[in-house]
Amino acid sequence: MSKKTLTLMSKDKQLFNIEEHLAVQSVTIRNMVKEDGASSVIPLPRVDSETLALVIEYLNRQQAPEEDEDYVKKFVDERGEIPTLLELAQAALDLDIKKLMDAACMKVADLIKDFTLEEVREALRIENDRTPEEEKAIRDEFQWAF
Amino acid sequence: MSLKMSTQLPFDIQFLIIERLPIKSLLRFRSVCKPWKSFISSSGFIAGYTPHPQQHHLIIRYKDLHDEVKCVSVFDDDQTFALTVPPLVKGTRLLDSSHGLLCMIDSFIFTQTQMVVLWNPAIRRSIVVAVPNVVENQQFSSFVGFGVCPITKDPKLLKITYIRDPSNSKSISCIPFQVMVFTLSSGQWTTPSTNLPRKSIQFHNYHTVIGQLIYLVGNDWSALNDDGEGRTLIVSFDLTTHEFAEVDIPNSLHNSYLSLSRLRESLVLLHTDQDLIQDKEVFHVWVMDDGDSKTFTKLFTINPPNAYVWWTLGFKESGEPVIEWTHDETVGTSTLGVYEPGLGEIKDLGIRGNQDSFYGSSYTESLLLLDHEDGCIIRPPIWGPYRQKLYNRWVISFDSGCKGGYVRLIRQVQEQFMGRYMQKRIRETHEELRSPENPRGTEVAGKPTRNGGRRKTHEERRSSENPRETKVIGKHGGTRNGEEDGEEVGQGQTGEMGRNGKREEDVSSSLSLSLKMSTQIPFDIQLLIIERLPIKSLLRFRSVCKPWNSFISSFNLCVPPCSLATSYYNLRNLEVKNLSEVKCVSF
């Protein structure tokens, strides 16, 4: 039985090949394959090539289901940069790969849990939309947590 | 990467990350930005949040050797961690825990009201719910249960009144407010009238909540066991449907004295038994199978050599019980330990406290109560303004965090409600009791006479726990006398006098006062009526009797007269007509 190969195209038009039985771990891809047999290239307009390479690396190496948990943890641990992890989480969300999404978000949560507010905003690209007074009022409710 | 940074991170990713943060970070990160605050404060998030990874531990409440209430977490690796105990929680005992909330019960019952504190230690927030229609008298007894509905994540309280002396059960056709259920989201008490527990069931103070069921222990006096006592049975209350059901237990346990606990998510029956050879108590541990069969299996017996086990407080995830134990049962102090069933040994956790002051419950963190104001009181609508004020003071006395505050409050209650007239009368009765025909009575409540039978252990467990319980109102300890509401306060006074070395419970239980009072309308009802009188009548009725006079004189007449009070007064079905009446008092 010959293994069928799919071609995925990233946002910046780069092409990646992956075996179909590995690619369908992504629920999004699985649905696409079911619909039109995936004869052509599957475009992924929200995922850049760097991240897609990572996702493909993850999908390719992940084979034994019983080692999944440890593997996916190690996989995200090795890429412990918050921006990379966020991209990865976003791609995993788009492609509907639950384990990868879970692990990436968990890792980010782990990394930022002891950050100061300013650091959180910087890491997650969030703008502060409050005046210092408003911020203090909210903070005072749980002063002990700071 | 710099290009990527400039675009905003989609909200769904942000929220996926927020969901995975520990509670302390969540509380801090509410001020990151407005969307985060509203997401974290949303009721859906509060209800759905479970910490990653979910950590099970036991919370133990005890009194240390200086009589201070302490709480510790015992983790599965036997590490202990002290919790900050909020002032509201001091002087309460731990009933149970469900979805991150600890239900702490104040032993003081005043004008048929008992205060329950719901405390979330993870976010350090607590609220008070006043439970109405709690009776402790000759005929009836009440107790309060608690659980969080696993579907709606709505905290609920259950109040059951049962017939104290089951031989009366035939002559009593109806138990007033037999079952009441409180739902925090609505702030309302409902009084179901169908599917109530049978009247012949006498409930005990044990309680455990697992999933959607609260389990209770009782004795069914319609079916006597071999000892001629009511057959022991387990009753469950469904938090989603508000229905009661009875749970089958092995025949061998029908005669036994049972308390409840939980091991992981299974019901545990703790059968207290006597080891006749060593002359001490042992606990047989039975666990309910989770399958459909609902049968019980005996796991092991807690019977360490050379040690007395006072109580089984809970189970670690690994199945080892955490116990209150002592080497010498006469010393009055106990130690926290882990019993290892395989070895029959106790591992000392190094925490010492007053004997019988230990309570425990398994616990997991949650965010419940984040959307409630800290320290708010949810009171039943039948309260008039006077009692509202009194209870505000009750809270303030805890705010000062000292027992002195409480004692002062009790004195105020005594003086204001009963006046010097009643005090004098009680003092006279007290003098009579001191006369020679009552020679005994210098014993202390918690004395180690546990061999005296199982029922006694139960009573002791209820009574000796809290000095306030015995000092202020000995009745919670199941005293046998008639206790009309007037006497409730009266007992408070004997408690005060009991400092002279007299055993409070003895005095209160043999007070003849209750007989005199028994024909009167309960003081509680009198209060309800007085509170609702217009000012002119109040002024006239001061001369009705001395207690009325002192009550009305203490009543601050600037409070709004009856018109306001009667508008929401509906004794038959206790409902808050609109939520604005659920007053919140913060401090």
Short mmCIF file of N, CA and C in Angstrom, two decimals, chain A residues 48 50-51 83-84 86-87 89-90 93 101-102 105-106 108-109 112-117 120-122 124-130 134-135 138 141-142 144-146, chain B residues 1 4-10 12-14 16-18 20-25 27-38 52-53 121-125 370:
data_model
loop_
_atom_site.label_atom_id
_atom_site.label_comp_id
_atom_site.label_asym_id
_atom_site.label_seq_id
_atom_site.Cartn_x
_atom_site.Cartn_y
_atom_site.Cartn_z
N ASP A 48 2.37 30.91 8.85
CA ASP A 48 3.58 31.21 8.08
C ASP A 48 4.48 29.98 7.97
N GLU A 50 7.58 29.31 8.76
CA GLU A 50 8.37 28.91 9.93
C GLU A 50 7.54 28.03 10.87
N THR A 51 6.33 28.48 11.13
CA THR A 51 5.47 27.75 12.05
C THR A 51 4.98 26.46 11.43
N PRO A 83 6.98 34.06 21.64
CA PRO A 83 6.39 34.37 20.33
C PRO A 83 6.20 33.11 19.46
N THR A 84 7.20 32.22 19.48
CA THR A 84 7.08 30.98 18.71
C THR A 84 5.90 30.16 19.20
N LEU A 86 3.27 31.15 20.71
CA LEU A 86 1.98 31.76 20.37
C LEU A 86 1.60 31.44 18.94
N GLU A 87 2.61 31.55 18.04
CA GLU A 87 2.34 31.21 16.63
C GLU A 87 1.91 29.76 16.51
N ALA A 89 0.55 27.91 18.82
CA ALA A 89 -0.78 27.73 19.37
C ALA A 89 -1.84 28.15 18.37
N GLN A 90 -1.56 29.27 17.69
CA GLN A 90 -2.51 29.78 16.72
C GLN A 90 -2.68 28.80 15.56
N LEU A 93 -4.53 25.82 16.62
CA LEU A 93 -5.95 26.12 16.76
C LEU A 93 -6.63 26.09 15.39
N MET A 101 -2.17 22.33 20.65
CA MET A 101 -2.73 23.60 21.11
C MET A 101 -2.71 23.66 22.64
N ASP A 102 -3.18 22.57 23.24
CA ASP A 102 -3.19 22.46 24.71
C ASP A 102 -1.81 22.70 25.29
N CYS A 105 -0.40 26.31 24.79
CA CYS A 105 -1.04 27.30 25.66
C CYS A 105 -0.63 27.07 27.11
N MET A 106 -0.56 25.81 27.48
CA MET A 106 -0.16 25.49 28.86
C MET A 106 1.24 26.01 29.13
N VAL A 108 2.79 28.49 27.61
CA VAL A 108 2.78 29.96 27.71
C VAL A 108 2.27 30.38 29.08
N ALA A 109 1.17 29.74 29.52
CA ALA A 109 0.60 30.08 30.82
C ALA A 109 1.65 29.85 31.92
N ILE A 112 4.27 32.69 31.79
CA ILE A 112 3.90 34.07 32.15
C ILE A 112 3.30 34.17 33.55
N LYS A 113 3.08 33.05 34.23
CA LYS A 113 2.28 33.14 35.45
C LYS A 113 2.91 34.02 36.53
N ASP A 114 4.22 34.13 36.52
CA ASP A 114 4.85 34.96 37.54
C ASP A 114 5.32 36.32 37.00
N PHE A 115 4.94 36.62 35.77
CA PHE A 115 5.33 37.90 35.17
C PHE A 115 4.65 39.06 35.89
N THR A 116 5.26 40.23 35.75
CA THR A 116 4.54 41.44 36.17
C THR A 116 3.54 41.78 35.08
N LEU A 117 2.62 42.70 35.40
CA LEU A 117 1.58 43.06 34.43
C LEU A 117 2.21 43.60 33.15
N VAL A 120 3.53 40.87 31.03
CA VAL A 120 2.46 40.11 30.37
C VAL A 120 2.00 40.86 29.13
N ARG A 121 1.79 42.16 29.31
CA ARG A 121 1.31 42.94 28.17
C ARG A 121 2.30 42.88 27.02
N GLU A 122 3.58 42.97 27.35
CA GLU A 122 4.60 42.95 26.32
C GLU A 122 4.62 41.58 25.64
N LEU A 124 2.33 39.29 25.39
CA LEU A 124 1.14 38.92 24.63
C LEU A 124 0.63 40.06 23.75
N ARG A 125 1.45 41.10 23.60
CA ARG A 125 1.14 42.20 22.69
C ARG A 125 -0.22 42.82 23.02
N ILE A 126 -0.39 43.15 24.29
CA ILE A 126 -1.65 43.74 24.73
C ILE A 126 -1.40 45.17 25.15
N GLU A 127 -2.32 46.04 24.79
CA GLU A 127 -2.18 47.43 25.20
C GLU A 127 -2.88 47.65 26.52
N ASN A 128 -2.28 48.47 27.35
CA ASN A 128 -2.93 48.82 28.61
C ASN A 128 -4.03 49.84 28.32
N ASP A 129 -5.26 49.47 28.60
CA ASP A 129 -6.35 50.39 28.28
C ASP A 129 -6.93 51.04 29.54
N ARG A 130 -6.13 51.08 30.61
CA ARG A 130 -6.63 51.66 31.86
C ARG A 130 -5.69 52.75 32.36
N GLU A 134 -7.40 53.45 37.81
CA GLU A 134 -8.30 52.32 37.60
C GLU A 134 -7.58 51.01 37.89
N GLU A 135 -6.34 50.96 37.46
CA GLU A 135 -5.57 49.75 37.65
C GLU A 135 -5.37 49.48 39.14
N ILE A 138 -8.47 47.99 40.88
CA ILE A 138 -8.68 46.56 40.65
C ILE A 138 -7.66 45.75 41.44
N GLU A 141 -8.31 45.03 45.23
CA GLU A 141 -9.24 43.98 45.63
C GLU A 141 -8.52 42.72 46.11
N PHE A 142 -7.40 42.45 45.48
CA PHE A 142 -6.64 41.26 45.88
C PHE A 142 -5.19 41.64 46.09
N TRP A 144 -3.16 41.00 48.30
CA TRP A 144 -2.28 39.95 48.78
C TRP A 144 -1.68 39.11 47.66
N ALA A 145 -2.33 39.11 46.49
CA ALA A 145 -1.84 38.25 45.40
C ALA A 145 -0.64 38.88 44.70
N PHE A 146 -0.40 40.18 44.94
CA PHE A 146 0.68 40.86 44.22
C PHE A 146 2.02 40.75 44.94
N MET B 1 10.57 38.07 13.29
CA MET B 1 9.62 38.04 14.40
C MET B 1 8.98 39.40 14.63
N LYS B 4 5.64 39.94 13.15
CA LYS B 4 4.58 39.19 13.81
C LYS B 4 4.13 39.90 15.08
N MET B 5 5.08 40.51 15.78
CA MET B 5 4.78 41.13 17.05
C MET B 5 3.77 42.26 16.90
N SER B 6 3.83 42.91 15.74
CA SER B 6 3.02 44.11 15.61
C SER B 6 1.52 43.78 15.59
N THR B 7 1.17 42.63 15.07
CA THR B 7 -0.26 42.31 15.01
C THR B 7 -0.75 41.83 16.37
N GLN B 8 -2.01 42.06 16.59
CA GLN B 8 -2.56 41.66 17.89
C GLN B 8 -2.82 40.18 17.93
N LEU B 9 -2.61 39.63 19.10
CA LEU B 9 -2.85 38.21 19.29
C LEU B 9 -4.36 37.98 19.35
N PRO B 10 -4.87 36.99 18.57
CA PRO B 10 -6.33 36.78 18.60
C PRO B 10 -6.82 36.49 20.01
N ASP B 12 -9.04 34.47 21.01
CA ASP B 12 -9.23 33.06 21.40
C ASP B 12 -7.95 32.45 21.96
N ILE B 13 -6.80 32.86 21.39
CA ILE B 13 -5.54 32.35 21.94
C ILE B 13 -5.31 32.91 23.34
N GLN B 14 -5.59 34.22 23.48
CA GLN B 14 -5.42 34.83 24.81
C GLN B 14 -6.25 34.09 25.85
N LEU B 16 -7.40 31.06 25.71
CA LEU B 16 -6.91 29.70 25.95
C LEU B 16 -5.76 29.72 26.95
N ILE B 17 -4.97 30.79 26.88
CA ILE B 17 -3.84 30.89 27.82
C ILE B 17 -4.37 31.23 29.22
N ILE B 18 -5.32 32.17 29.28
CA ILE B 18 -5.86 32.58 30.59
C ILE B 18 -6.42 31.36 31.33
N ARG B 20 -5.51 28.53 31.46
CA ARG B 20 -4.50 27.62 31.99
C ARG B 20 -3.63 28.24 33.08
N LEU B 21 -3.97 29.44 33.48
CA LEU B 21 -3.17 30.11 34.52
C LEU B 21 -3.61 29.67 35.91
N PRO B 22 -2.70 29.66 36.86
CA PRO B 22 -3.12 29.38 38.25
C PRO B 22 -3.91 30.57 38.83
N ILE B 23 -4.64 30.30 39.92
CA ILE B 23 -5.56 31.31 40.46
C ILE B 23 -4.86 32.61 40.84
N LYS B 24 -3.70 32.48 41.47
CA LYS B 24 -3.04 33.70 41.93
C LYS B 24 -2.69 34.61 40.75
N SER B 25 -2.22 34.02 39.66
CA SER B 25 -1.90 34.83 38.48
C SER B 25 -3.16 35.45 37.91
N LEU B 27 -5.80 36.42 39.49
CA LEU B 27 -6.22 37.56 40.30
C LEU B 27 -5.36 38.77 39.96
N ARG B 28 -4.06 38.53 39.72
CA ARG B 28 -3.20 39.67 39.38
C ARG B 28 -3.50 40.17 37.98
N PHE B 29 -3.69 39.25 37.05
CA PHE B 29 -3.78 39.62 35.64
C PHE B 29 -5.13 40.22 35.27
N ARG B 30 -6.04 40.30 36.24
CA ARG B 30 -7.28 41.00 35.94
C ARG B 30 -6.99 42.42 35.51
N SER B 31 -5.86 42.98 35.97
CA SER B 31 -5.59 44.36 35.59
C SER B 31 -4.72 44.49 34.34
N VAL B 32 -4.51 43.40 33.62
CA VAL B 32 -3.73 43.51 32.37
C VAL B 32 -4.45 44.42 31.38
N CYS B 33 -5.71 44.13 31.11
CA CYS B 33 -6.48 45.00 30.24
C CYS B 33 -7.96 44.70 30.47
N LYS B 34 -8.83 45.53 29.90
CA LYS B 34 -10.27 45.38 30.16
C LYS B 34 -10.83 44.04 29.71
N PRO B 35 -10.49 43.60 28.48
CA PRO B 35 -11.05 42.28 28.08
C PRO B 35 -10.65 41.16 29.04
N TRP B 36 -9.45 41.21 29.55
CA TRP B 36 -9.02 40.16 30.49
C TRP B 36 -9.85 40.21 31.76
N LYS B 37 -10.07 41.44 32.25
CA LYS B 37 -10.84 41.58 33.48
C LYS B 37 -12.25 41.03 33.29
N SER B 38 -12.87 41.40 32.17
CA SER B 38 -14.26 40.95 32.03
C SER B 38 -14.32 39.45 31.75
N HIS B 52 -4.98 23.97 36.47
CA HIS B 52 -4.12 22.97 35.84
C HIS B 52 -2.81 22.95 36.59
N PRO B 53 -2.27 21.90 37.03
CA PRO B 53 -2.99 20.65 37.17
C PRO B 53 -3.86 20.70 38.42
N PRO B 121 -10.72 29.69 50.19
CA PRO B 121 -9.38 30.07 50.65
C PRO B 121 -8.45 30.44 49.51
N ALA B 122 -8.69 29.93 48.31
CA ALA B 122 -7.78 30.20 47.20
C ALA B 122 -7.83 31.66 46.79
N ILE B 123 -9.01 32.28 46.87
CA ILE B 123 -9.09 33.70 46.54
C ILE B 123 -9.31 34.54 47.80
N ARG B 124 -9.27 33.87 48.96
CA ARG B 124 -9.43 34.52 50.26
C ARG B 124 -10.70 35.36 50.31
N ARG B 125 -11.78 34.77 49.97
CA ARG B 125 -13.02 35.50 50.00
C ARG B 125 -14.04 34.67 50.77
N LEU B 370 -15.78 34.65 43.36
CA LEU B 370 -15.05 35.80 42.83
C LEU B 370 -16.03 36.92 42.48
#
